[in-house]
mmCIF file of C-alpha atoms and ligand atoms in Angstrom:
data_model
loop_
_atom_site.group_PDB
_atom_site.id
_atom_site.type_symbol
_atom_site.label_atom_id
_atom_site.label_comp_id
_atom_site.label_asym_id
_atom_site.label_seq_id
_atom_site.Cartn_x
_atom_site.Cartn_y
_atom_site.Cartn_z
ATOM 1 C CA MET A 1 -6.390 32.671 -36.662
ATOM 2 C CA LYS A 2 -7.439 34.305 -33.399
ATOM 3 C CA ILE A 3 -7.820 32.707 -29.985
ATOM 4 C CA THR A 4 -11.457 33.005 -28.937
ATOM 5 C CA ALA A 5 -11.716 30.778 -25.838
ATOM 6 C CA VAL A 6 -9.346 29.413 -23.189
ATOM 7 C CA ASP A 7 -11.098 26.920 -20.932
ATOM 8 C CA PRO A 8 -9.531 25.460 -17.786
ATOM 9 C CA ILE A 9 -11.135 22.057 -17.071
ATOM 10 C CA TYR A 10 -10.876 19.996 -13.886
ATOM 11 C CA VAL A 11 -11.524 16.254 -14.118
ATOM 12 C CA LYS A 12 -11.208 13.765 -11.272
ATOM 13 C CA MET A 13 -12.047 10.335 -10.024
ATOM 14 C CA PRO A 14 -14.847 10.198 -7.428
ATOM 15 C CA GLU A 15 -12.275 9.255 -4.769
ATOM 16 C CA VAL A 16 -8.718 10.611 -4.572
ATOM 17 C CA ASN A 17 -6.259 9.012 -2.127
ATOM 18 C CA THR A 18 -2.666 9.563 -0.999
ATOM 19 C CA ALA A 19 -1.026 7.018 -3.344
ATOM 20 C CA ALA A 20 1.700 8.587 -5.536
ATOM 21 C CA ASP A 21 -0.643 8.126 -8.504
ATOM 22 C CA GLY A 22 -1.057 11.249 -10.585
ATOM 23 C CA THR A 23 -3.816 9.756 -12.724
ATOM 24 C CA GLN A 24 -6.488 10.321 -10.068
ATOM 25 C CA ASP A 25 -7.286 13.782 -11.346
ATOM 26 C CA SER A 26 -6.156 16.162 -14.017
ATOM 27 C CA PHE A 27 -6.097 19.717 -15.226
ATOM 28 C CA LEU A 28 -6.970 20.118 -18.906
ATOM 29 C CA CYS A 29 -6.968 23.217 -21.052
ATOM 30 C CA ARG A 30 -9.025 23.601 -24.214
ATOM 31 C CA VAL A 31 -8.175 26.496 -26.526
ATOM 32 C CA ARG A 32 -10.521 27.429 -29.384
ATOM 33 C CA THR A 33 -10.086 29.722 -32.352
ATOM 34 C CA ASP A 34 -12.172 31.676 -34.840
ATOM 35 C CA GLU A 35 -11.395 29.036 -37.474
ATOM 36 C CA GLY A 36 -13.319 26.422 -35.536
ATOM 37 C CA LEU A 37 -10.217 24.495 -34.493
ATOM 38 C CA GLU A 38 -9.575 23.465 -30.902
ATOM 39 C CA GLY A 39 -6.467 22.254 -29.110
ATOM 40 C CA TRP A 40 -6.109 20.351 -25.847
ATOM 41 C CA GLY A 41 -3.388 20.196 -23.237
ATOM 42 C CA GLU A 42 -2.815 18.813 -19.738
ATOM 43 C CA SER A 43 -0.831 19.921 -16.688
ATOM 44 C CA ASP A 44 0.566 17.633 -14.004
ATOM 45 C CA ALA A 45 -0.159 19.912 -11.057
ATOM 46 C CA SER A 46 -2.867 20.792 -8.563
ATOM 47 C CA PRO A 47 -5.883 21.411 -10.829
ATOM 48 C CA LEU A 48 -7.548 24.130 -8.796
ATOM 49 C CA VAL A 49 -4.359 26.092 -8.290
ATOM 50 C CA CYS A 50 -3.853 25.859 -12.061
ATOM 51 C CA ALA A 51 -7.428 26.981 -12.706
ATOM 52 C CA ALA A 52 -6.820 30.037 -10.539
ATOM 53 C CA ALA A 53 -3.821 31.003 -12.695
ATOM 54 C CA TYR A 54 -6.224 31.198 -15.664
ATOM 55 C CA CYS A 55 -8.720 33.549 -14.035
ATOM 56 C CA CYS A 56 -7.250 35.319 -10.986
ATOM 57 C CA PRO A 57 -7.883 39.064 -11.008
ATOM 58 C CA MET A 58 -4.935 41.250 -11.909
ATOM 59 C CA SER A 59 -2.939 42.238 -8.828
ATOM 60 C CA HIS A 60 -0.461 44.398 -10.723
ATOM 61 C CA GLY A 61 1.432 44.176 -13.992
ATOM 62 C CA ASN A 62 3.189 40.917 -13.056
ATOM 63 C CA ILE A 63 0.085 39.033 -11.935
ATOM 64 C CA ILE A 64 -2.046 38.835 -15.043
ATOM 65 C CA ASN A 65 -3.855 35.583 -15.627
ATOM 66 C CA ILE A 66 -3.173 33.199 -18.503
ATOM 67 C CA ARG A 67 -6.570 33.552 -20.129
ATOM 68 C CA GLU A 68 -6.180 37.296 -20.329
ATOM 69 C CA SER A 69 -2.734 36.872 -21.887
ATOM 70 C CA LEU A 70 -4.079 34.579 -24.625
ATOM 71 C CA LEU A 71 -7.585 35.753 -25.541
ATOM 72 C CA GLY A 72 -7.715 37.631 -28.830
ATOM 73 C CA GLU A 73 -4.149 36.697 -29.722
ATOM 74 C CA THR A 74 -3.007 35.646 -33.177
ATOM 75 C CA LEU A 75 -1.978 32.018 -33.586
ATOM 76 C CA ASP A 76 -0.701 31.107 -37.024
ATOM 77 C CA GLY A 77 2.562 29.228 -36.536
ATOM 78 C CA PRO A 78 5.242 28.015 -34.124
ATOM 79 C CA GLU A 79 6.632 31.549 -33.752
ATOM 80 C CA ASP A 80 3.312 32.559 -32.160
ATOM 81 C CA VAL A 81 3.487 29.649 -29.694
ATOM 82 C CA TYR A 82 6.983 30.758 -28.632
ATOM 83 C CA ARG A 83 5.868 34.387 -28.427
ATOM 84 C CA LEU A 84 2.808 33.563 -26.327
ATOM 85 C CA HIS A 85 4.842 31.364 -23.973
ATOM 86 C CA ALA A 86 7.120 34.324 -23.316
ATOM 87 C CA LYS A 87 4.183 36.719 -22.978
ATOM 88 C CA ALA A 88 2.059 34.637 -20.603
ATOM 89 C CA THR A 89 4.910 33.629 -18.319
ATOM 90 C CA ARG A 90 6.170 37.231 -18.249
ATOM 91 C CA LEU A 91 2.767 38.714 -17.431
ATOM 92 C CA GLY A 92 2.193 35.992 -14.830
ATOM 93 C CA MET A 93 5.751 36.232 -13.482
ATOM 94 C CA ASP A 94 4.663 36.600 -9.866
ATOM 95 C CA ILE A 95 2.119 33.767 -9.987
ATOM 96 C CA GLN A 96 4.119 31.001 -8.328
ATOM 97 C CA GLN A 97 2.578 28.152 -10.324
ATOM 98 C CA ILE A 98 2.581 29.921 -13.687
ATOM 99 C CA HIS A 99 4.784 27.355 -15.475
ATOM 100 C CA HIS A 100 2.872 24.362 -14.163
ATOM 101 C CA ALA A 101 -0.422 25.987 -15.086
ATOM 102 C CA TYR A 102 0.715 27.243 -18.474
ATOM 103 C CA SER A 103 1.882 23.753 -19.501
ATOM 104 C CA ALA A 104 -1.650 22.759 -20.507
ATOM 105 C CA ALA A 105 -2.132 25.941 -22.561
ATOM 106 C CA ASP A 106 1.226 25.586 -24.318
ATOM 107 C CA ILE A 107 0.448 21.983 -25.257
ATOM 108 C CA ALA A 108 -2.982 23.051 -26.535
ATOM 109 C CA LEU A 109 -1.410 25.801 -28.671
ATOM 110 C CA TRP A 110 1.027 23.337 -30.287
ATOM 111 C CA ASP A 111 -1.920 21.035 -30.933
ATOM 112 C CA LEU A 112 -3.794 23.907 -32.589
ATOM 113 C CA VAL A 113 -0.914 25.092 -34.763
ATOM 114 C CA GLY A 114 -0.315 21.523 -35.914
ATOM 115 C CA LYS A 115 -3.970 21.214 -36.862
ATOM 116 C CA LYS A 116 -3.912 24.517 -38.735
ATOM 117 C CA LEU A 117 -0.711 23.701 -40.641
ATOM 118 C CA LYS A 118 -1.634 19.997 -40.955
ATOM 119 C CA GLN A 119 1.619 18.796 -39.428
ATOM 120 C CA PRO A 120 2.471 16.643 -36.426
ATOM 121 C CA VAL A 121 3.999 18.639 -33.588
ATOM 122 C CA TYR A 122 7.405 16.982 -33.893
ATOM 123 C CA THR A 123 7.921 18.410 -37.399
ATOM 124 C CA LEU A 124 6.878 21.843 -36.175
ATOM 125 C CA LEU A 125 9.592 21.530 -33.538
ATOM 126 C CA ASP A 126 12.371 19.928 -35.564
ATOM 127 C CA GLY A 127 11.630 20.827 -39.177
ATOM 128 C CA ALA A 128 9.649 19.327 -42.019
ATOM 129 C CA SER A 129 12.429 16.844 -42.793
ATOM 130 C CA ALA A 130 12.529 15.504 -39.208
ATOM 131 C CA LYS A 131 12.085 11.768 -38.983
ATOM 132 C CA SER A 132 10.269 10.124 -36.091
ATOM 133 C CA PHE A 133 11.897 7.223 -34.265
ATOM 134 C CA PRO A 134 9.846 4.721 -32.287
ATOM 135 C CA LYS A 135 10.343 4.600 -28.525
ATOM 136 C CA ARG A 136 10.568 1.650 -26.210
ATOM 137 C CA PRO A 137 7.812 2.155 -23.630
ATOM 138 C CA TYR A 138 8.656 1.258 -20.104
ATOM 139 C CA ALA A 139 5.681 0.364 -17.988
ATOM 140 C CA SER A 140 5.698 2.755 -15.079
ATOM 141 C CA VAL A 141 4.215 1.366 -11.887
ATOM 142 C CA LEU A 142 4.500 1.731 -8.144
ATOM 143 C CA PHE A 143 6.304 -0.940 -6.118
ATOM 144 C CA GLY A 144 4.029 -3.525 -4.575
ATOM 145 C CA ASP A 145 3.612 -3.205 -0.813
ATOM 146 C CA THR A 146 5.964 -6.156 -0.329
ATOM 147 C CA PRO A 147 8.786 -7.748 -2.357
ATOM 148 C CA GLU A 148 6.476 -10.673 -3.132
ATOM 149 C CA LEU A 149 3.735 -8.397 -4.482
ATOM 150 C CA THR A 150 6.353 -6.543 -6.501
ATOM 151 C CA ARG A 151 7.415 -9.815 -8.095
ATOM 152 C CA LYS A 152 3.814 -10.618 -9.012
ATOM 153 C CA LEU A 153 3.398 -7.174 -10.543
ATOM 154 C CA ALA A 154 6.595 -7.639 -12.557
ATOM 155 C CA GLU A 155 5.391 -11.023 -13.801
ATOM 156 C CA LYS A 156 2.129 -9.421 -14.862
ATOM 157 C CA LEU A 157 3.932 -6.718 -16.848
ATOM 158 C CA ARG A 158 6.128 -9.324 -18.472
ATOM 159 C CA GLY A 159 2.981 -11.229 -19.405
ATOM 160 C CA GLU A 160 1.616 -8.061 -20.986
ATOM 161 C CA GLY A 161 4.632 -7.974 -23.273
ATOM 162 C CA PHE A 162 6.668 -5.198 -21.688
ATOM 163 C CA THR A 163 10.417 -5.484 -22.148
ATOM 164 C CA ALA A 164 11.078 -2.550 -19.836
ATOM 165 C CA ALA A 165 9.508 -1.489 -16.557
ATOM 166 C CA LYS A 166 10.022 1.004 -13.787
ATOM 167 C CA PHE A 167 9.068 0.428 -10.183
ATOM 168 C CA GLY A 168 8.869 3.346 -7.825
ATOM 169 C CA TRP A 169 7.838 4.900 -4.540
ATOM 170 C CA GLY A 170 5.750 2.671 -2.230
ATOM 171 C CA PRO A 171 7.863 1.028 0.472
ATOM 172 C CA MET A 172 11.255 1.852 -1.113
ATOM 173 C CA GLY A 173 13.507 3.438 1.507
ATOM 174 C CA LYS A 174 10.903 3.239 4.236
ATOM 175 C CA VAL A 175 11.394 -0.182 5.836
ATOM 176 C CA SER A 176 15.002 -1.376 5.811
ATOM 177 C CA ARG A 177 18.017 -1.801 3.582
ATOM 178 C CA GLU A 178 17.200 -5.508 3.286
ATOM 179 C CA ASN A 179 13.658 -4.709 2.192
ATOM 180 C CA ASP A 180 14.936 -2.225 -0.403
ATOM 181 C CA ILE A 181 17.220 -4.868 -1.865
ATOM 182 C CA ALA A 182 14.447 -7.485 -1.794
ATOM 183 C CA LEU A 183 12.111 -5.135 -3.693
ATOM 184 C CA VAL A 184 14.643 -4.727 -6.492
ATOM 185 C CA ARG A 185 15.618 -8.409 -6.478
ATOM 186 C CA GLU A 186 11.985 -9.517 -6.830
ATOM 187 C CA ALA A 187 11.265 -6.926 -9.504
ATOM 188 C CA ARG A 188 14.164 -8.354 -11.516
ATOM 189 C CA ALA A 189 13.042 -11.918 -10.863
ATOM 190 C CA GLY A 190 9.536 -11.143 -12.085
ATOM 191 C CA LEU A 191 10.660 -9.269 -15.198
ATOM 192 C CA GLY A 192 13.265 -11.824 -16.219
ATOM 193 C CA PRO A 193 16.935 -11.281 -17.011
ATOM 194 C CA GLU A 194 16.544 -9.596 -20.399
ATOM 195 C CA ALA A 195 14.111 -6.784 -19.587
ATOM 196 C CA ALA A 196 15.213 -3.257 -18.750
ATOM 197 C CA LEU A 197 14.582 -2.643 -15.053
ATOM 198 C CA LEU A 198 14.417 0.919 -13.758
ATOM 199 C CA ILE A 199 14.186 1.930 -10.108
ATOM 200 C CA ASP A 200 12.507 5.108 -8.835
ATOM 201 C CA ALA A 201 13.361 5.854 -5.212
ATOM 202 C CA GLY A 202 10.797 8.668 -5.056
ATOM 203 C CA VAL A 203 13.134 11.237 -3.384
ATOM 204 C CA VAL A 204 13.137 9.057 -0.278
ATOM 205 C CA TRP A 205 16.713 9.743 0.876
ATOM 206 C CA GLY A 206 16.253 13.510 0.798
ATOM 207 C CA HIS A 207 19.760 15.016 0.996
ATOM 208 C CA ASP A 208 21.441 11.779 2.110
ATOM 209 C CA TRP A 209 23.606 11.082 -0.936
ATOM 210 C CA GLU A 210 25.711 8.562 0.985
ATOM 211 C CA THR A 211 22.750 6.208 1.507
ATOM 212 C CA ALA A 212 21.807 6.725 -2.135
ATOM 213 C CA HIS A 213 25.358 5.769 -3.120
ATOM 214 C CA GLN A 214 25.169 2.659 -0.943
ATOM 215 C CA ARG A 215 21.819 1.595 -2.394
ATOM 216 C CA ALA A 216 23.132 2.015 -5.935
ATOM 217 C CA ALA A 217 25.847 -0.496 -5.018
ATOM 218 C CA ASP A 218 23.261 -2.770 -3.368
ATOM 219 C CA PHE A 219 21.044 -2.718 -6.454
ATOM 220 C CA ALA A 220 23.799 -3.058 -9.077
ATOM 221 C CA PRO A 221 23.801 -6.905 -9.120
ATOM 222 C CA PHE A 222 20.209 -6.728 -10.420
ATOM 223 C CA LYS A 223 21.311 -4.497 -13.283
ATOM 224 C CA PRO A 224 18.930 -1.556 -13.105
ATOM 225 C CA GLY A 225 19.214 0.861 -16.029
ATOM 226 C CA TRP A 226 19.024 3.781 -13.613
ATOM 227 C CA LEU A 227 18.323 4.809 -10.052
ATOM 228 C CA GLU A 228 15.792 7.627 -10.252
ATOM 229 C CA GLU A 229 15.342 10.485 -7.806
ATOM 230 C CA PRO A 230 17.206 9.008 -4.856
ATOM 231 C CA LEU A 231 17.346 12.617 -3.560
ATOM 232 C CA LEU A 232 15.041 15.623 -3.488
ATOM 233 C CA GLY A 233 14.539 17.514 -6.723
ATOM 234 C CA ASP A 234 16.270 20.638 -5.448
ATOM 235 C CA ALA A 235 19.181 18.830 -3.746
ATOM 236 C CA ILE A 236 21.421 19.834 -6.649
ATOM 237 C CA GLY A 237 24.641 19.920 -4.611
ATOM 238 C CA ASP A 238 23.907 16.476 -3.183
ATOM 239 C CA TYR A 239 23.284 15.057 -6.656
ATOM 240 C CA ARG A 240 26.677 16.456 -7.637
ATOM 241 C CA LYS A 241 28.318 14.753 -4.635
ATOM 242 C CA LEU A 242 26.595 11.492 -5.523
ATOM 243 C CA VAL A 243 27.568 11.406 -9.207
ATOM 244 C CA THR A 244 31.093 12.617 -8.485
ATOM 245 C CA ARG A 245 31.607 9.443 -6.446
ATOM 246 C CA LYS A 246 30.614 7.339 -9.451
ATOM 247 C CA PRO A 247 27.651 5.341 -8.162
ATOM 248 C CA ALA A 248 27.307 1.755 -9.411
ATOM 249 C CA VAL A 249 24.068 2.605 -11.249
ATOM 250 C CA PRO A 250 23.428 5.667 -13.487
ATOM 251 C CA ILE A 251 21.377 8.427 -11.869
ATOM 252 C CA ALA A 252 18.162 9.903 -13.289
ATOM 253 C CA ALA A 253 16.202 12.954 -12.094
ATOM 254 C CA GLY A 254 14.480 16.109 -13.254
ATOM 255 C CA GLU A 255 10.743 15.430 -13.123
ATOM 256 C CA GLY A 256 10.341 18.097 -10.461
ATOM 257 C CA SER A 257 11.663 20.792 -12.802
ATOM 258 C CA GLY A 258 8.983 23.460 -12.691
ATOM 259 C CA ARG A 259 10.895 25.802 -14.999
ATOM 260 C CA TYR A 260 13.467 25.423 -17.752
ATOM 261 C CA HIS A 261 16.157 26.725 -15.420
ATOM 262 C CA ASP A 262 15.453 24.026 -12.821
ATOM 263 C CA ALA A 263 16.171 21.395 -15.456
ATOM 264 C CA GLU A 264 19.261 23.262 -16.615
ATOM 265 C CA ASP A 265 20.507 23.349 -13.010
ATOM 266 C CA MET A 266 19.902 19.619 -12.539
ATOM 267 C CA LEU A 267 21.561 18.773 -15.838
ATOM 268 C CA LEU A 268 24.608 21.048 -15.652
ATOM 269 C CA ASN A 269 25.211 21.268 -11.881
ATOM 270 C CA GLY A 270 23.528 18.116 -10.587
ATOM 271 C CA GLY A 271 25.354 16.126 -13.235
ATOM 272 C CA VAL A 272 22.715 13.424 -13.729
ATOM 273 C CA ASN A 273 22.982 10.839 -16.518
ATOM 274 C CA PHE A 274 19.290 10.975 -17.481
ATOM 275 C CA ILE A 275 17.199 14.156 -17.416
ATOM 276 C CA GLN A 276 13.502 13.433 -16.973
ATOM 277 C CA ILE A 277 11.145 16.196 -18.043
ATOM 278 C CA ASP A 278 7.421 16.447 -17.495
ATOM 279 C CA VAL A 279 5.794 18.581 -20.216
ATOM 280 C CA GLY A 280 2.901 19.125 -17.824
ATOM 281 C CA ARG A 281 5.075 20.784 -15.188
ATOM 282 C CA ILE A 282 7.893 22.644 -16.889
ATOM 283 C CA GLY A 283 5.637 24.927 -18.906
ATOM 284 C CA GLY A 284 4.720 22.680 -21.804
ATOM 285 C CA ILE A 285 6.318 21.450 -24.989
ATOM 286 C CA THR A 286 8.195 24.726 -25.575
ATOM 287 C CA PRO A 287 10.606 24.543 -22.596
ATOM 288 C CA ALA A 288 10.722 20.714 -22.663
ATOM 289 C CA HIS A 289 12.082 20.882 -26.214
ATOM 290 C CA ARG A 290 14.673 23.403 -25.048
ATOM 291 C CA VAL A 291 15.831 20.982 -22.343
ATOM 292 C CA ARG A 292 16.031 18.217 -24.939
ATOM 293 C CA LYS A 293 18.379 20.392 -27.011
ATOM 294 C CA LEU A 294 20.478 21.094 -23.935
ATOM 295 C CA ALA A 295 20.660 17.371 -23.160
ATOM 296 C CA GLU A 296 21.838 16.627 -26.697
ATOM 297 C CA ALA A 297 24.551 19.256 -26.371
ATOM 298 C CA HIS A 298 25.846 17.726 -23.130
ATOM 299 C CA ASN A 299 25.521 14.022 -23.917
ATOM 300 C CA VAL A 300 22.858 13.524 -21.299
ATOM 301 C CA THR A 301 19.937 11.256 -22.148
ATOM 302 C CA TYR A 302 16.538 12.932 -22.332
ATOM 303 C CA VAL A 303 13.492 10.963 -21.248
ATOM 304 C CA ASN A 304 9.953 12.057 -20.532
ATOM 305 C CA HIS A 305 8.321 11.932 -17.144
ATOM 306 C CA THR A 306 4.607 11.258 -17.501
ATOM 307 C CA PHE A 307 2.053 10.031 -15.029
ATOM 308 C CA LYS A 308 -1.126 11.458 -16.515
ATOM 309 C CA SER A 309 -3.365 10.655 -19.479
ATOM 310 C CA HIS A 310 -2.452 10.069 -23.123
ATOM 311 C CA VAL A 311 -2.758 13.815 -23.732
ATOM 312 C CA SER A 312 0.519 14.064 -21.825
ATOM 313 C CA ILE A 313 2.020 10.945 -23.393
ATOM 314 C CA ALA A 314 1.346 12.375 -26.868
ATOM 315 C CA ALA A 315 2.733 15.783 -25.917
ATOM 316 C CA SER A 316 5.811 14.109 -24.433
ATOM 317 C CA ILE A 317 6.731 11.910 -27.357
ATOM 318 C CA HIS A 318 6.626 14.743 -29.899
ATOM 319 C CA VAL A 319 9.334 16.548 -27.902
ATOM 320 C CA PHE A 320 11.979 13.894 -28.590
ATOM 321 C CA ALA A 321 10.507 11.747 -31.378
ATOM 322 C CA SER A 322 13.153 12.916 -33.808
ATOM 323 C CA VAL A 323 16.156 11.893 -31.677
ATOM 324 C CA GLU A 324 17.048 8.280 -32.395
ATOM 325 C CA SER A 325 19.406 7.891 -29.439
ATOM 326 C CA PHE A 326 16.741 8.809 -26.863
ATOM 327 C CA LYS A 327 14.991 5.468 -26.895
ATOM 328 C CA LEU A 328 12.935 5.113 -23.733
ATOM 329 C CA LEU A 329 9.422 6.459 -23.144
ATOM 330 C CA GLU A 330 7.775 6.539 -19.742
ATOM 331 C CA TYR A 331 4.415 4.920 -20.304
ATOM 332 C CA VAL A 332 1.806 4.778 -17.590
ATOM 333 C CA GLN A 333 0.470 1.262 -17.412
ATOM 334 C CA GLY A 334 -2.846 1.024 -15.670
ATOM 335 C CA GLY A 335 -3.742 4.329 -14.099
ATOM 336 C CA SER A 336 -7.259 5.421 -13.231
ATOM 337 C CA PRO A 337 -10.234 4.631 -15.509
ATOM 338 C CA MET A 338 -10.414 8.375 -16.129
ATOM 339 C CA SER A 339 -6.848 8.634 -17.417
ATOM 340 C CA GLN A 340 -7.386 5.572 -19.591
ATOM 341 C CA THR A 341 -10.527 6.858 -21.277
ATOM 342 C CA ILE A 342 -10.369 10.641 -21.796
ATOM 343 C CA VAL A 343 -8.397 10.129 -25.023
ATOM 344 C CA ALA A 344 -10.314 8.179 -27.668
ATOM 345 C CA ASP A 345 -7.209 7.013 -29.537
ATOM 346 C CA PRO A 346 -4.432 6.431 -26.995
ATOM 347 C CA LEU A 347 -0.868 5.784 -28.127
ATOM 348 C CA LEU A 348 -0.878 2.001 -28.071
ATOM 349 C CA ARG A 349 2.161 -0.201 -28.502
ATOM 350 C CA GLY A 350 2.699 -1.459 -32.016
ATOM 351 C CA PRO A 351 3.181 -5.130 -32.942
ATOM 352 C CA ASP A 352 6.901 -4.632 -32.254
ATOM 353 C CA GLY A 353 6.105 -3.401 -28.745
ATOM 354 C CA LEU A 354 7.216 0.159 -29.562
ATOM 355 C CA VAL A 355 5.282 3.436 -29.385
ATOM 356 C CA ARG A 356 5.366 6.032 -32.165
ATOM 357 C CA ALA A 357 4.507 9.718 -32.278
ATOM 358 C CA PRO A 358 1.201 10.123 -34.113
ATOM 359 C CA GLU A 359 1.573 11.357 -37.695
ATOM 360 C CA LYS A 360 -1.798 13.100 -37.619
ATOM 361 C CA PRO A 361 -1.829 16.927 -37.296
ATOM 362 C CA GLY A 362 -1.083 18.466 -33.911
ATOM 363 C CA LEU A 363 -0.726 16.078 -31.009
ATOM 364 C CA GLY A 364 -2.510 13.527 -33.179
ATOM 365 C CA ILE A 365 -5.067 12.469 -30.601
ATOM 366 C CA THR A 366 -8.842 12.856 -30.262
ATOM 367 C CA MET A 367 -10.492 13.622 -26.952
ATOM 368 C CA ASN A 368 -13.281 11.334 -25.779
ATOM 369 C CA LEU A 369 -15.693 14.060 -24.708
ATOM 370 C CA ASP A 370 -18.135 11.606 -23.143
ATOM 371 C CA ALA A 371 -15.374 10.534 -20.758
ATOM 372 C CA VAL A 372 -14.332 14.135 -20.086
ATOM 373 C CA ARG A 373 -17.982 14.917 -19.212
ATOM 374 C CA LYS A 374 -18.218 11.838 -17.012
ATOM 375 C CA TYR A 375 -15.279 12.920 -14.833
ATOM 376 C CA LEU A 376 -15.807 16.674 -15.072
ATOM 377 C CA ALA A 377 -15.673 18.468 -11.728
ATOM 378 C CA PRO A 378 -17.380 21.769 -12.521
ATOM 379 C CA VAL A 379 -15.595 24.763 -11.021
ATOM 380 C CA ARG A 380 -17.152 28.155 -10.483
ATOM 381 C CA ILE A 381 -15.296 31.071 -8.934
ATOM 382 C CA ASP A 382 -17.273 34.158 -7.996
ATOM 383 C CA ILE A 383 -15.778 37.352 -6.643
ATOM 384 C CA GLY A 384 -18.097 39.948 -5.198
ATOM 385 C CA GLY A 385 -21.035 38.404 -7.023
ATOM 386 C CA GLN A 386 -19.222 38.340 -10.363
ATOM 387 C CA SER A 387 -18.110 35.070 -11.930
ATOM 388 C CA VAL A 388 -14.486 34.941 -13.043
ATOM 389 C CA LEU A 389 -14.714 31.241 -13.850
ATOM 390 C CA VAL A 390 -17.789 29.279 -14.887
ATOM 391 C CA PRO A 391 -17.809 25.560 -15.689
ATOM 392 C CA ALA A 392 -16.776 24.968 -19.294
ATOM 393 C CA SER A 393 -19.390 23.216 -21.406
ATOM 394 C CA VAL A 394 -17.720 20.193 -22.928
HETATM 395 MG MG1 MG B 401 9.849 9.469 -10.714
#
């Protein structure tokens, strides 16, 4: 089949604030073909910067927009998705945000190929005989503003049946050592002794690996499964110093990887125990799956990073559904009304509390177009009186 339309789509809540909550807006990509099929994808990046990468005029041979790279192309199987990933990122090599922006297109292409071949994405990635293993969703939330509010939030999640939860950002690292410890202590108290507790420091200690090492020791009595992003995403040498000194809690990082090689650097040189990959940032399912393979080869645990809608949750789970030993799934709990409604059939927890990759073709989800229309922020870009981007009709 041939690609006939590539539509960048910006959706947002009426109000967007400074909370570290990525569900307030989103960048979607819809790709259509001459066979009447359409695929959808989502990036976790600034939507308007992404939109520009789909329509910016050519500057020279290394700044060619994504839409131009894809329109008219053949799309019949996984080999075409790999080929087009290489083509679009090569032609857009000097567009700084090309990988972030292309993530949505790559996810949409996998969705399309799955629909054409009537297979779920995970079997396209790992072979027809691949088996899907359920994942344990951890509710991913921000710390409450105080230890007491964090405890209440943890109790609420426990009441909702979660056996794993991650608390992040908010006041962590910004008040005092005692407050940091109290946040973790109250999170544990609210979740109960059996649940998996994960802590996300939200890069708050920058390059200061010694404080990160100290906090890991401080938090260890509350048995967190990992300490996530205690340092900046590009502080690779500092991550190495931290893990070399054997912190009391395993270290997780990688969500900031904007290219495959960033993740490779974090995994091989940073030396983290858990590599966290966002399909909406690294360039889509194609490079995320490559990182998963690298993680398997080096005995590092792969886990998704996702703080968007169920488009991204679906895309994420297909990447590692077939690996039994990678058990945890980041699962946004709550999030904006927009992120909760733009997918008509979200990946809900089963009766056993676990989440499974859809077995339907492609990503296995259906967009709720009424919700997409409701939150649509129409974008038009005109240059010299000529439109290079007009609002997509959804
Ligand atoms: Mg994080």
